[in-house]
Coordinates of C-alpha atoms in Angstrom, one line a residue:
X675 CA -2.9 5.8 -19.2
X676 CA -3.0 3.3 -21.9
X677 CA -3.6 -1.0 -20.7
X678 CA -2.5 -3.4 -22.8
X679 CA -4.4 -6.0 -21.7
X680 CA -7.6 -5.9 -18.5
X681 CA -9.2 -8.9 -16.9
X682 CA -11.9 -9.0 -14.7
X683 CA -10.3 -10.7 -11.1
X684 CA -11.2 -14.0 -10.2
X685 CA -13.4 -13.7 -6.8
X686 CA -12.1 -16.3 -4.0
X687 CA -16.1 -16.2 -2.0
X688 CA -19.8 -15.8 -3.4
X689 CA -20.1 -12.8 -5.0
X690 CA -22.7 -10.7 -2.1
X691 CA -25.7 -8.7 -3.6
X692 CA -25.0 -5.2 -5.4
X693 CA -25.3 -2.6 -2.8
X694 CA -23.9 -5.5 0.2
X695 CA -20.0 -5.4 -0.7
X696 CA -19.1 -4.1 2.6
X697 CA -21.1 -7.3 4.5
X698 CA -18.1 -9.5 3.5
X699 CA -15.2 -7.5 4.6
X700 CA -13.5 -8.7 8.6
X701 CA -11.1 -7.9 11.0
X702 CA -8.4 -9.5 12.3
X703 CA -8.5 -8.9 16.4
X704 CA -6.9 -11.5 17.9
X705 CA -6.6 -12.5 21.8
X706 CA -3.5 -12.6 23.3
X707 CA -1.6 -12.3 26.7
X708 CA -0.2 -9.3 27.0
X709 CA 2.0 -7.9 30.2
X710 CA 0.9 -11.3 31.6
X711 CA -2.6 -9.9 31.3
X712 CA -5.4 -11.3 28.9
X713 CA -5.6 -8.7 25.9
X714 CA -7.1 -8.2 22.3
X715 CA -4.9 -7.3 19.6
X716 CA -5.9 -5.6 16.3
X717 CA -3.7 -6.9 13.6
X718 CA -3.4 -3.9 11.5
X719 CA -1.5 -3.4 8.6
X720 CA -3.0 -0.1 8.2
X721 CA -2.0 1.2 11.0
X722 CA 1.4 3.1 10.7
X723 CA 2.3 2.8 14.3
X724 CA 2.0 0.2 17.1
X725 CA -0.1 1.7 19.7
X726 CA -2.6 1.6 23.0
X727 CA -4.9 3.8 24.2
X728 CA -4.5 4.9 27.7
X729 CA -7.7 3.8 29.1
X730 CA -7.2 0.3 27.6
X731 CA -4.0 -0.1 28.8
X732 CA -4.6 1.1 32.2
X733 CA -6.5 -2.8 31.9
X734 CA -3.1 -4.4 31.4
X735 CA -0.5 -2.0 33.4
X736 CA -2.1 0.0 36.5
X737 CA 1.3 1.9 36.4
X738 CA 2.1 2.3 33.0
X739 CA 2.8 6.0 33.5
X740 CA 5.4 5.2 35.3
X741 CA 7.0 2.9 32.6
X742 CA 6.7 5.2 29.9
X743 CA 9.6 5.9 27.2
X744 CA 10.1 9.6 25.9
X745 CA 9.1 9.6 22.3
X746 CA 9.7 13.2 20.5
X747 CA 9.5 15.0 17.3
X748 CA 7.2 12.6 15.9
X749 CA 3.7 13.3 14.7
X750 CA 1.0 10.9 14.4
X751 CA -2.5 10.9 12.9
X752 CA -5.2 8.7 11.5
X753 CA -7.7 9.3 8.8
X754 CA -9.8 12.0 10.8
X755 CA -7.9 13.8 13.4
X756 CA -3.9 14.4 14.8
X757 CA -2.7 12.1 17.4
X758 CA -1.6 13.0 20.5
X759 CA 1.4 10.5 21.9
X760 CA 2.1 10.4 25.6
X761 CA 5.4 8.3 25.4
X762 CA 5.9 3.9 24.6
X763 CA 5.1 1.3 26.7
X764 CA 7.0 -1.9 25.9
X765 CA 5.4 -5.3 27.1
X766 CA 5.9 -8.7 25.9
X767 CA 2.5 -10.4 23.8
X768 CA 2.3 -13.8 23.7
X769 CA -0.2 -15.4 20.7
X770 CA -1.1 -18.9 21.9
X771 CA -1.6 -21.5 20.3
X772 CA -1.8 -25.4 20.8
X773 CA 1.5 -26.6 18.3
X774 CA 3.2 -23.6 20.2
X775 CA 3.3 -20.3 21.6
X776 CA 4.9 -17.1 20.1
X777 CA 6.0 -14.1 22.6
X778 CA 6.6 -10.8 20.6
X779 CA 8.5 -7.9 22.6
X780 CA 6.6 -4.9 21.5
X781 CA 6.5 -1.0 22.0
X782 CA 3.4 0.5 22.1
X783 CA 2.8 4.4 21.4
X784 CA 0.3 5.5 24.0
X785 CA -2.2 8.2 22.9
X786 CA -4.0 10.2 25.0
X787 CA -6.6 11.3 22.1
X788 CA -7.4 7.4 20.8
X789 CA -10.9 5.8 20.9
X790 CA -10.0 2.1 20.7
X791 CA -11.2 -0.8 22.7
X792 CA -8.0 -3.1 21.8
X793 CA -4.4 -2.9 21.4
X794 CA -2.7 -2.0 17.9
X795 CA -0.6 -3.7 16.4
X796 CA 0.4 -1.8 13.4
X797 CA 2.8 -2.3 10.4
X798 CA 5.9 -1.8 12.0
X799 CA 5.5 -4.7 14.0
X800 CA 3.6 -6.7 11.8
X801 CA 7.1 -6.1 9.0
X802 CA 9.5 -6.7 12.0
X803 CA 8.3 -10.5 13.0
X804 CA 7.0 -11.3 9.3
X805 CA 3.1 -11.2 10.2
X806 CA 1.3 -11.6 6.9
X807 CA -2.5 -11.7 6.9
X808 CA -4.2 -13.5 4.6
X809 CA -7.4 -13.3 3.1
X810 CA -7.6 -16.8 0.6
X811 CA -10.9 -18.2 1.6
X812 CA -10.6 -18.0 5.6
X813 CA -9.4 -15.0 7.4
X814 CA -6.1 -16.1 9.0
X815 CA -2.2 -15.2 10.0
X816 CA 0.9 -16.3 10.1
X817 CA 3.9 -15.4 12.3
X818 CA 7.7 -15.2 10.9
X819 CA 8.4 -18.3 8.7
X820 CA 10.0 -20.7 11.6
X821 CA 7.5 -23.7 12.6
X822 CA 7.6 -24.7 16.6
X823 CA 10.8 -27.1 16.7
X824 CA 8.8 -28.9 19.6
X825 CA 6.3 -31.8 19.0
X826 CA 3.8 -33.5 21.0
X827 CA 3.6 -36.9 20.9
X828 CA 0.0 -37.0 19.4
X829 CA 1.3 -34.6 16.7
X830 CA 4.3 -37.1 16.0
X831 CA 1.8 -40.3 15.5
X832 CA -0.1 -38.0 13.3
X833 CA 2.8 -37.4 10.9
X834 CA 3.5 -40.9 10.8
X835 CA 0.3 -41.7 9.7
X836 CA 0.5 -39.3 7.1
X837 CA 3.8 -40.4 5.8
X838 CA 2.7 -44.0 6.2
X839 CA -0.3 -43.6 4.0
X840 CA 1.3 -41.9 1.6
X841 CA 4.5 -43.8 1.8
X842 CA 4.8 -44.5 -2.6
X843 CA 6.0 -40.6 -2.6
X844 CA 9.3 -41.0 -0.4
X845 CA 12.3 -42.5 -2.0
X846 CA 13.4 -46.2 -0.6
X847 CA 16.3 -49.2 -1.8
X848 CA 14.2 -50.5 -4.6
X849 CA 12.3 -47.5 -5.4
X850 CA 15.1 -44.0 -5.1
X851 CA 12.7 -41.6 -6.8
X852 CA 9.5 -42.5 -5.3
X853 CA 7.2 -45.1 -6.7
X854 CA 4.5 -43.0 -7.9
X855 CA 3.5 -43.5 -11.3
X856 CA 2.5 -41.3 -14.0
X857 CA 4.9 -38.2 -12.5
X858 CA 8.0 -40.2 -13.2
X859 CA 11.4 -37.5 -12.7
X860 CA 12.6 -36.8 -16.3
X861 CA 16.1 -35.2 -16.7
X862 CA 15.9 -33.8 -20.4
X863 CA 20.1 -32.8 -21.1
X864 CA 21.0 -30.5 -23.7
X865 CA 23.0 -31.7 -26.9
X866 CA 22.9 -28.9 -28.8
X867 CA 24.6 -25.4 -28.2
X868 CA 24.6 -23.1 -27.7
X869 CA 24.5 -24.6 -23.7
X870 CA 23.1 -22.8 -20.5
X871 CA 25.2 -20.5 -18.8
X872 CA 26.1 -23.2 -16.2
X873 CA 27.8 -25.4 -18.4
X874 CA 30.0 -22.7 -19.9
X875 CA 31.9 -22.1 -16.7
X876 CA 35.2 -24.2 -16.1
X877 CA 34.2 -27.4 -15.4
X878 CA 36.8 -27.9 -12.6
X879 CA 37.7 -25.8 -9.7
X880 CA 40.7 -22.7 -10.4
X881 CA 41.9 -22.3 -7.0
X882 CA 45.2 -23.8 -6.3
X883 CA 44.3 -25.2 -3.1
X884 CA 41.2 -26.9 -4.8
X885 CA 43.1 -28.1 -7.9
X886 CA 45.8 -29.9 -5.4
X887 CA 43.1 -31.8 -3.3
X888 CA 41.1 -33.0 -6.4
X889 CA 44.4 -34.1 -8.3
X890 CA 44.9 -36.0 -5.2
X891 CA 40.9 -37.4 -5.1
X892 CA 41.6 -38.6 -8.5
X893 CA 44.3 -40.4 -8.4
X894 CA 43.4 -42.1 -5.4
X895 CA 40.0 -43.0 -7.2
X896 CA 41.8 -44.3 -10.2
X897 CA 43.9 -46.4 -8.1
X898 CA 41.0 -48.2 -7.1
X899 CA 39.4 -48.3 -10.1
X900 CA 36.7 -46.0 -9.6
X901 CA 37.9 -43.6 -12.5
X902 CA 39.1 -44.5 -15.9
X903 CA 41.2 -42.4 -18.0
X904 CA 40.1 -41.7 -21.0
X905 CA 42.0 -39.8 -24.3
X906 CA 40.5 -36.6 -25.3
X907 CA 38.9 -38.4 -28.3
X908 CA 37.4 -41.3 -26.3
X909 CA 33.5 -41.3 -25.7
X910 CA 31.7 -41.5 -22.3
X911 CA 28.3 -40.8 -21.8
X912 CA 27.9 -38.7 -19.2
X913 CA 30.4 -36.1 -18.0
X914 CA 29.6 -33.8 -14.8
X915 CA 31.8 -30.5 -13.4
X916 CA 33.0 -31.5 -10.4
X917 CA 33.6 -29.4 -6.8
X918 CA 35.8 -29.2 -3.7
X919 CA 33.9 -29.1 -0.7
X920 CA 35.8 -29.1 3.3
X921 CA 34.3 -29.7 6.6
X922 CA 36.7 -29.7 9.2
X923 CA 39.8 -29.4 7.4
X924 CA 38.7 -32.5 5.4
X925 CA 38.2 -32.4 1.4
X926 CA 35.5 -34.2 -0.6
X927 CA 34.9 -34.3 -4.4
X928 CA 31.2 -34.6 -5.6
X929 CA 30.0 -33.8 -8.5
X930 CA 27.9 -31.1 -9.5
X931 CA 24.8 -32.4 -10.9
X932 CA 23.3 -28.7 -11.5
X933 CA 24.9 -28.7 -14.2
X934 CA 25.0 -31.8 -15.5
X935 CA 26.8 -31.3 -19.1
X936 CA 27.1 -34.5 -22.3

């Protein structure tokens, strides 16, 4: 196999002594409540299957025998030895946390032939919420991409004070982009062509429905003097495509500054 080009990787912690490589590597269990029952979890991404062995569970379910879901025709195994399933137990796990709880509905595959002294959770689960485990500096993980939509009042003040003290990066009336200086916005627009893509599309809407209801913008906008007609030779500055939008059966023109054309 031929490399065009190898660098050595950039190491994120302290480099440990030759021969102690292994000192720095971690887990990621995790306590959670699980079957309303306090529980460790084993964030494993490793792990093909979700799954609980029977003596630990018995900790969370005394009759989780009598809860259990056929599972056939499926073979399991880890590194060293063939799995033996008994069935799936499903139980809600909650991961708490102070800005907000998250409950996960989760089936475990109970084996009978497991030597584990916590739950699971393997990388079925952990791609069906979104868990990603990261290992930048501090061990830590994430659930899904949604934040909590609730806030507590202290976490409210703290955001204000935030915003507050760096208030010069939100736009206001005498300052619309920010007041920041030295990472002024710059717009750079293209004179010469060939142009992007964008600007080689028609620069007005082709529907007929669209065309009718931005005639009608137009002339209503000339009328009051907002638009000026000008002759195909005539010069402007700045011209902009332009779009149709509805909400609730009622039109808008704005124009499209993606593609902002001279």
């Amino acid at each position: 196999m031929d490399f065009i080009h190898v660098q050595d990787a950039k190491m994120q912690k302290a480099k440990p002594a030759r021969g102690k490589g292994f000192t720095a590597g971690s887990s990621c269990i995790t306590n959670t409540v699980t079957n309303n029952r306090e529980a460790k979890i084993h964030l494993d991404s490793g792990a093909f299957s979700t799954c609980a062995e029977k003596d630990y569970l018995e900790k969370i379910s005394t009759n989780w025998k009598d809860k259990l879901m056929p599972i056939e025709g499926k073979k399991f195994s880890s590194s060293s030895q063939n799995m033996h399933p008994l069935g799936k137990f499903e139980a809600a796990t909650i991961f708490p946390h102070p800005a907000g709880s998250i409950r996960l509905k989760v089936e475990f595959v109970v084996m009978n032939n497991c030597t584990s002294k916590h739950l699971i959770l393997g990388n079925d689960y952990l791609k069906i919420y979104g868990i990603d485990i990261n290992n930048h500096k501090d061990r830590y993980f994430t659930i899904g991409e949604n934040k909590s939509p609730e806030l507590t009042p202290e976490m409210k003040e703290e955001i204000i004070e935030i915003i507050f003290q760096y208030r010069e990066a939100f736009a206001s009336d005498n300052e619309p982009l920010g007041a920041i200086k030295g990472h002024e916005v710059e717009i750079i627009l293209n004179l010469e062509r060939p142009y992007p893509p964008l600007l080689e599309r028609p620069a007005y809407p082709a529907s007929p429905r669209a065309r009718a209801e931005l005639e009608s913008n137009i002339n209503e906008l000339m009328k009051l003097g907002v638009l000026r007609n000008v002759g195909h030779n005539g010069e402007v500055e700045v011209k902009t495509p332009v779009i149709m939008t509805w909400h609730n059966d009622k039109q808008r023109m704005v124009g499209d500054l993606g593609a902002l054309d001279t």
